[in-house]
């Protein structure tokens, strides 16, 4: 391949990079692993005669999906985390200032992939996740997905349907109005700051779930259920209040807690009907080191 051909191939690949990263992020829940999967796709393209590829976009999507599927299966095989750790695992959040989503993140968030949805997808089996992501989020036909998981199109449809039921049952669609979401989040922190327990309960759905990921072996890795139980942590929230910075977390209203110029936690809220139904917290210091908070309003 001469320099002109390589430059042309690079340009064609870059046209698909954002799409491939969006597929990988939904599949893996890890930004670093998503980038690795996209890079591996590029390397495989370089080892292939691109002139024989009729539909480059479809070919790239198939390749990156197969790479992600293998990563998910490998992750399951080597997983040594206890069940409790799996329950508290929070995928990598996408953090941006309010009203100012980075264009690259905008592509990643095209289908409103809230953090609560990503959490539920972590519980799916690899084949289920592949079928759900490719069909429901990217409209790939089942007969094109089936060969990737060595199933029939009918069996692949069933896998996607099973995944869809779990997602809809455990990750309800948030209110579309971002201002309404922010109102609930602000009310939550105002009640916590003032120590108004009943007001805190009132802004929470009775069946609210709080999931906190403090890292493997972290004391902050917990799952709490129910409005009164979650509200019982009000003292913790009130201590955080002075350091709360409003942000969009995966496109929804949330906050980043910033102390001395670094993030100490990211809190994503799922608001349905004006009430908070889920709070997903990342407080793993190792993962938060990678988060740039300079663009957040102070």
Short mmCIF file of C-alpha atoms in Angstrom, two decimals:
data_model
loop_
_atom_site.label_atom_id
_atom_site.label_comp_id
_atom_site.label_asym_id
_atom_site.label_seq_id
_atom_site.Cartn_x
_atom_site.Cartn_y
_atom_site.Cartn_z
CA UNK A 1 0.00 0.00 0.00
CA UNK A 2 1.51 3.31 -1.04
CA UNK A 3 1.25 6.53 0.99
CA UNK A 4 -1.76 7.84 -0.93
CA UNK A 5 -3.68 4.61 -0.42
CA UNK A 6 -2.81 4.56 3.28
CA UNK A 7 -3.88 8.20 3.67
CA UNK A 8 -7.16 7.43 1.92
CA UNK A 9 -7.79 4.38 4.12
CA UNK A 10 -7.00 6.40 7.25
CA UNK A 11 -9.45 9.09 6.20
CA UNK A 12 -12.18 6.54 5.52
CA UNK A 13 -11.59 4.90 8.89
CA UNK A 14 -11.71 8.21 10.75
CA UNK A 15 -15.17 8.82 9.30
CA UNK A 16 -16.34 5.78 11.28
CA UNK A 17 -14.26 6.22 14.46
CA UNK A 18 -16.94 7.98 16.52
CA UNK A 19 -19.52 5.33 15.62
CA UNK A 20 -17.12 2.51 16.50
CA UNK A 21 -16.28 4.14 19.84
CA UNK A 22 -20.00 4.52 20.60
CA UNK A 23 -20.58 0.82 19.91
CA UNK A 24 -17.58 -0.16 22.02
CA UNK A 25 -18.52 2.04 24.98
CA UNK A 26 -22.01 0.55 25.12
CA UNK A 27 -20.59 -2.93 24.86
CA UNK A 28 -17.79 -2.56 27.41
CA UNK A 29 -18.72 0.28 29.77
CA UNK A 30 -15.06 1.31 29.80
CA UNK A 31 -13.70 4.24 27.84
CA UNK A 32 -10.14 2.89 27.86
CA UNK A 33 -11.23 -0.55 26.66
CA UNK A 34 -13.47 1.07 24.04
CA UNK A 35 -10.50 3.00 22.67
CA UNK A 36 -8.43 -0.19 22.66
CA UNK A 37 -11.15 -2.01 20.71
CA UNK A 38 -11.29 0.76 18.12
CA UNK A 39 -7.50 0.72 17.78
CA UNK A 40 -7.51 -3.06 17.31
CA UNK A 41 -10.17 -2.63 14.61
CA UNK A 42 -7.88 -0.19 12.80
CA UNK A 43 -4.98 -2.65 12.99
CA UNK A 44 -7.13 -5.41 11.53
CA UNK A 45 -8.26 -3.14 8.72
CA UNK A 46 -4.62 -2.44 7.94
CA UNK A 47 -4.01 -6.18 7.58
CA UNK A 48 -6.95 -6.54 5.18
CA UNK A 49 -7.35 -5.78 1.51
CA UNK A 50 -9.74 -2.84 1.89
CA UNK A 51 -10.56 -2.87 -1.83
CA UNK A 52 -12.43 -6.13 -1.34
CA UNK A 53 -14.66 -4.69 1.41
CA UNK A 54 -17.99 -3.71 -0.14
CA UNK A 55 -19.50 -2.00 2.92
CA UNK A 56 -16.71 -0.56 5.09
CA UNK A 57 -19.04 0.72 7.80
CA UNK A 58 -20.72 -2.66 8.18
CA UNK A 59 -17.37 -4.48 8.12
CA UNK A 60 -15.91 -2.21 10.81
CA UNK A 61 -19.00 -2.55 13.01
CA UNK A 62 -18.81 -6.34 12.73
CA UNK A 63 -15.11 -6.41 13.57
CA UNK A 64 -15.32 -4.07 16.56
CA UNK A 65 -18.37 -5.97 17.86
CA UNK A 66 -16.49 -9.27 17.66
CA UNK A 67 -13.53 -7.72 19.51
CA UNK A 68 -15.83 -6.40 22.23
CA UNK A 69 -17.61 -9.74 22.53
CA UNK A 70 -14.29 -11.51 23.02
CA UNK A 71 -13.28 -8.95 25.66
CA UNK A 72 -16.56 -9.46 27.52
CA UNK A 73 -16.17 -13.24 27.44
CA UNK A 74 -12.56 -12.98 28.60
CA UNK A 75 -13.66 -10.64 31.38
CA UNK A 76 -16.22 -13.21 32.58
CA UNK A 77 -13.73 -16.08 32.51
CA UNK A 78 -11.09 -14.30 34.57
CA UNK A 79 -13.51 -12.54 36.88
CA UNK A 80 -12.69 -13.20 40.49
CA UNK A 81 -14.76 -10.43 42.03
CA UNK A 82 -17.31 -11.50 44.62
CA UNK A 83 -21.00 -11.08 43.78
CA UNK A 84 -21.14 -8.01 46.03
CA UNK A 85 -18.45 -6.31 43.94
CA UNK A 86 -20.37 -6.99 40.72
CA UNK A 87 -23.47 -5.41 42.22
CA UNK A 88 -21.62 -2.18 42.99
CA UNK A 89 -19.71 -1.88 39.72
CA UNK A 90 -20.39 1.47 38.03
CA UNK A 91 -19.23 1.84 34.39
CA UNK A 92 -17.10 4.79 33.31
CA UNK A 93 -19.23 7.95 33.36
CA UNK A 94 -19.24 10.56 30.61
CA UNK A 95 -18.88 13.90 32.39
CA UNK A 96 -19.43 17.30 30.78
CA UNK A 97 -20.37 20.80 31.94
CA UNK A 98 -24.07 21.59 31.89
CA UNK A 99 -25.37 22.78 28.51
CA UNK A 100 -21.99 22.16 26.91
CA UNK A 101 -21.53 18.56 25.81
CA UNK A 102 -18.30 17.82 24.00
CA UNK A 103 -19.02 16.91 20.34
CA UNK A 104 -17.26 13.57 20.76
CA UNK A 105 -19.34 12.77 23.82
CA UNK A 106 -22.46 13.83 21.93
CA UNK A 107 -21.90 10.90 19.56
CA UNK A 108 -21.41 8.54 22.49
CA UNK A 109 -24.66 9.77 24.02
CA UNK A 110 -26.74 9.72 20.84
CA UNK A 111 -29.22 7.22 22.27
CA UNK A 112 -29.37 8.69 25.78
CA UNK A 113 -27.23 6.01 27.38
CA UNK A 114 -27.73 6.94 31.01
CA UNK A 115 -25.38 5.54 33.62
CA UNK A 116 -28.22 3.54 35.22
CA UNK A 117 -28.81 1.86 31.85
CA UNK A 118 -25.10 1.10 31.55
CA UNK A 119 -25.15 -0.43 35.04
CA UNK A 120 -27.96 -2.81 34.06
CA UNK A 121 -26.15 -3.72 30.85
CA UNK A 122 -23.17 -4.81 32.97
CA UNK A 123 -25.38 -7.63 34.28
CA UNK A 124 -26.19 -8.99 30.81
CA UNK A 125 -24.43 -12.03 29.41
CA UNK A 126 -22.00 -11.14 26.60
CA UNK A 127 -24.24 -12.47 23.80
CA UNK A 128 -27.29 -10.72 25.26
CA UNK A 129 -25.44 -7.44 25.48
CA UNK A 130 -24.20 -7.71 21.91
CA UNK A 131 -27.67 -8.48 20.55
CA UNK A 132 -29.28 -5.67 22.54
CA UNK A 133 -26.66 -3.04 21.74
CA UNK A 134 -26.40 -3.75 18.03
CA UNK A 135 -30.13 -4.19 17.38
CA UNK A 136 -31.81 -1.80 19.82
CA UNK A 137 -29.22 0.97 19.74
CA UNK A 138 -27.78 0.71 16.23
CA UNK A 139 -30.58 -1.00 14.28
CA UNK A 140 -28.37 -3.84 13.02
CA UNK A 141 -30.62 -6.64 11.68
CA UNK A 142 -30.73 -9.88 13.65
CA UNK A 143 -29.55 -11.93 10.68
CA UNK A 144 -26.32 -9.87 10.67
CA UNK A 145 -25.83 -10.18 14.43
CA UNK A 146 -26.50 -13.94 14.57
CA UNK A 147 -23.20 -15.10 13.02
CA UNK A 148 -21.24 -13.10 15.61
CA UNK A 149 -22.67 -15.16 18.45
CA UNK A 150 -23.13 -18.37 16.44
CA UNK A 151 -26.89 -18.39 16.92
CA UNK A 152 -29.88 -18.39 14.61
CA UNK A 153 -31.59 -15.08 13.88
CA UNK A 154 -34.59 -16.27 15.93
CA UNK A 155 -32.39 -17.14 18.92
CA UNK A 156 -30.61 -13.80 18.60
CA UNK A 157 -33.98 -12.03 18.63
CA UNK A 158 -34.86 -13.85 21.86
CA UNK A 159 -31.57 -12.79 23.47
CA UNK A 160 -32.22 -9.15 22.60
CA UNK A 161 -35.80 -9.41 23.87
CA UNK A 162 -34.63 -10.89 27.19
CA UNK A 163 -32.06 -8.11 27.57
CA UNK A 164 -34.65 -5.47 26.67
CA UNK A 165 -37.05 -6.70 29.37
CA UNK A 166 -34.32 -6.55 32.00
CA UNK A 167 -33.24 -3.07 30.94
CA UNK A 168 -36.79 -1.71 30.88
CA UNK A 169 -37.53 -3.26 34.25
CA UNK A 170 -34.40 -2.04 36.02
CA UNK A 171 -33.46 1.16 34.16
CA UNK A 172 -36.59 3.23 33.45
CA UNK A 173 -36.30 6.05 30.93
CA UNK A 174 -35.50 9.35 32.72
CA UNK A 175 -37.55 12.51 32.36
CA UNK A 176 -36.75 14.13 29.03
CA UNK A 177 -36.80 17.62 30.55
CA UNK A 178 -33.28 18.31 31.81
CA UNK A 179 -34.50 21.28 33.87
CA UNK A 180 -36.89 18.96 35.72
CA UNK A 181 -34.06 16.55 36.40
CA UNK A 182 -31.89 19.36 37.76
CA UNK A 183 -34.74 20.58 39.98
CA UNK A 184 -34.93 17.17 41.66
CA UNK A 185 -31.15 16.95 42.11
CA UNK A 186 -30.99 20.48 43.57
CA UNK A 187 -33.86 19.65 45.94
CA UNK A 188 -31.98 16.53 47.05
CA UNK A 189 -28.85 18.45 48.02
CA UNK A 190 -30.79 21.36 49.55
CA UNK A 191 -32.66 18.96 51.84
CA UNK A 192 -29.43 17.15 52.72
CA UNK A 193 -27.65 20.44 53.48
CA UNK A 194 -30.42 21.59 55.80
CA UNK A 195 -30.91 18.22 57.45
CA UNK A 196 -34.56 17.99 56.36
CA UNK A 197 -35.05 14.24 56.40
CA UNK A 198 -38.68 14.14 55.24
CA UNK A 199 -37.97 16.57 52.40
CA UNK A 200 -35.16 14.27 51.33
CA UNK A 201 -37.48 11.28 51.39
CA UNK A 202 -40.06 13.22 49.37
CA UNK A 203 -37.70 13.79 46.42
CA UNK A 204 -36.75 10.10 46.34
CA UNK A 205 -38.82 7.35 44.76
CA UNK A 206 -39.91 4.84 47.44
CA UNK A 207 -37.92 2.14 45.65
CA UNK A 208 -34.84 4.25 44.90
CA UNK A 209 -31.54 2.38 44.53
CA UNK A 210 -28.21 3.95 45.44
CA UNK A 211 -25.18 2.17 44.05
CA UNK A 212 -21.72 3.34 45.11
CA UNK A 213 -18.51 2.06 43.52
CA UNK A 214 -15.51 2.81 45.69
CA UNK A 215 -13.23 0.39 43.88
CA UNK A 216 -12.34 -3.21 44.62
CA UNK A 217 -12.30 -3.71 48.37
CA UNK A 218 -13.38 -0.12 48.95
CA UNK A 219 -15.43 0.64 52.05
CA UNK A 220 -17.60 2.95 49.94
CA UNK A 221 -18.79 0.13 47.66
CA UNK A 222 -22.40 -0.40 48.74
CA UNK A 223 -25.92 -0.81 47.38
CA UNK A 224 -28.79 0.78 49.30
CA UNK A 225 -32.50 0.29 48.64
CA UNK A 226 -35.49 2.42 49.61
CA UNK A 227 -36.09 6.13 50.17
CA UNK A 228 -35.70 6.14 53.94
CA UNK A 229 -32.52 4.07 53.83
CA UNK A 230 -30.95 6.32 51.20
CA UNK A 231 -32.12 9.44 53.03
CA UNK A 232 -30.45 8.06 56.13
CA UNK A 233 -27.14 8.90 54.48
CA UNK A 234 -28.10 12.59 54.56
CA UNK A 235 -25.21 13.48 56.86
CA UNK A 236 -22.79 12.25 54.22
CA UNK A 237 -24.49 14.31 51.52
CA UNK A 238 -24.55 17.45 53.68
CA UNK A 239 -20.78 17.24 54.17
CA UNK A 240 -20.33 17.06 50.40
CA UNK A 241 -22.64 19.99 49.58
CA UNK A 242 -19.99 22.78 49.55
CA UNK A 243 -17.94 20.83 47.01
CA UNK A 244 -20.75 19.87 44.64
CA UNK A 245 -20.35 21.02 41.03
CA UNK A 246 -23.35 20.62 38.68
CA UNK A 247 -22.53 18.53 35.63
CA UNK A 248 -24.07 16.33 33.01
CA UNK A 249 -23.36 12.67 33.64
CA UNK A 250 -24.05 10.64 30.53
CA UNK A 251 -26.26 13.48 29.36
CA UNK A 252 -28.40 13.61 32.52
CA UNK A 253 -28.38 15.93 35.53
CA UNK A 254 -25.73 14.98 38.04
CA UNK A 255 -22.84 16.35 40.04
CA UNK A 256 -19.12 15.98 40.51
CA UNK A 257 -17.77 16.49 44.01
CA UNK A 258 -14.52 18.45 43.64
CA UNK A 259 -12.06 19.12 46.47
CA UNK A 260 -8.73 20.86 46.00
CA UNK A 261 -9.04 20.69 42.23
CA UNK A 262 -9.68 16.97 41.94
CA UNK A 263 -12.80 14.83 41.72
CA UNK A 264 -13.59 12.75 44.77
CA UNK A 265 -16.88 11.37 43.43
CA UNK A 266 -19.23 11.48 40.46
CA UNK A 267 -22.96 11.18 41.19
CA UNK A 268 -25.41 10.33 38.41
CA UNK A 269 -29.14 10.68 39.07
CA UNK A 270 -32.03 9.06 37.22
CA UNK A 271 -35.16 11.19 37.63
CA UNK A 272 -38.56 9.79 36.62
CA UNK A 273 -41.76 11.72 37.23
CA UNK A 274 -39.85 14.35 39.18
CA UNK A 275 -38.48 11.82 41.68
CA UNK A 276 -35.05 10.24 41.91
CA UNK A 277 -35.25 6.51 41.17
CA UNK A 278 -31.51 5.75 41.00
CA UNK A 279 -28.25 7.28 42.19
CA UNK A 280 -25.05 5.83 40.76
CA UNK A 281 -21.87 7.00 42.45
CA UNK A 282 -18.28 6.51 41.34
CA UNK A 283 -15.81 7.21 44.15
CA UNK A 284 -12.97 4.90 43.11
CA UNK A 285 -9.90 7.17 43.52
CA UNK A 286 -7.89 5.29 40.89
CA UNK A 287 -10.51 5.77 38.20
CA UNK A 288 -11.28 9.35 39.24
CA UNK A 289 -7.63 10.34 38.76
CA UNK A 290 -8.33 10.19 35.02
CA UNK A 291 -11.19 12.68 35.21
CA UNK A 292 -10.48 16.26 34.13
CA UNK A 293 -12.66 18.65 36.15
CA UNK A 294 -11.17 21.94 34.98
CA UNK A 295 -14.11 22.64 32.66
CA UNK A 296 -16.73 22.32 35.42
CA UNK A 297 -18.24 25.49 36.82
CA UNK A 298 -16.89 26.48 40.22
#
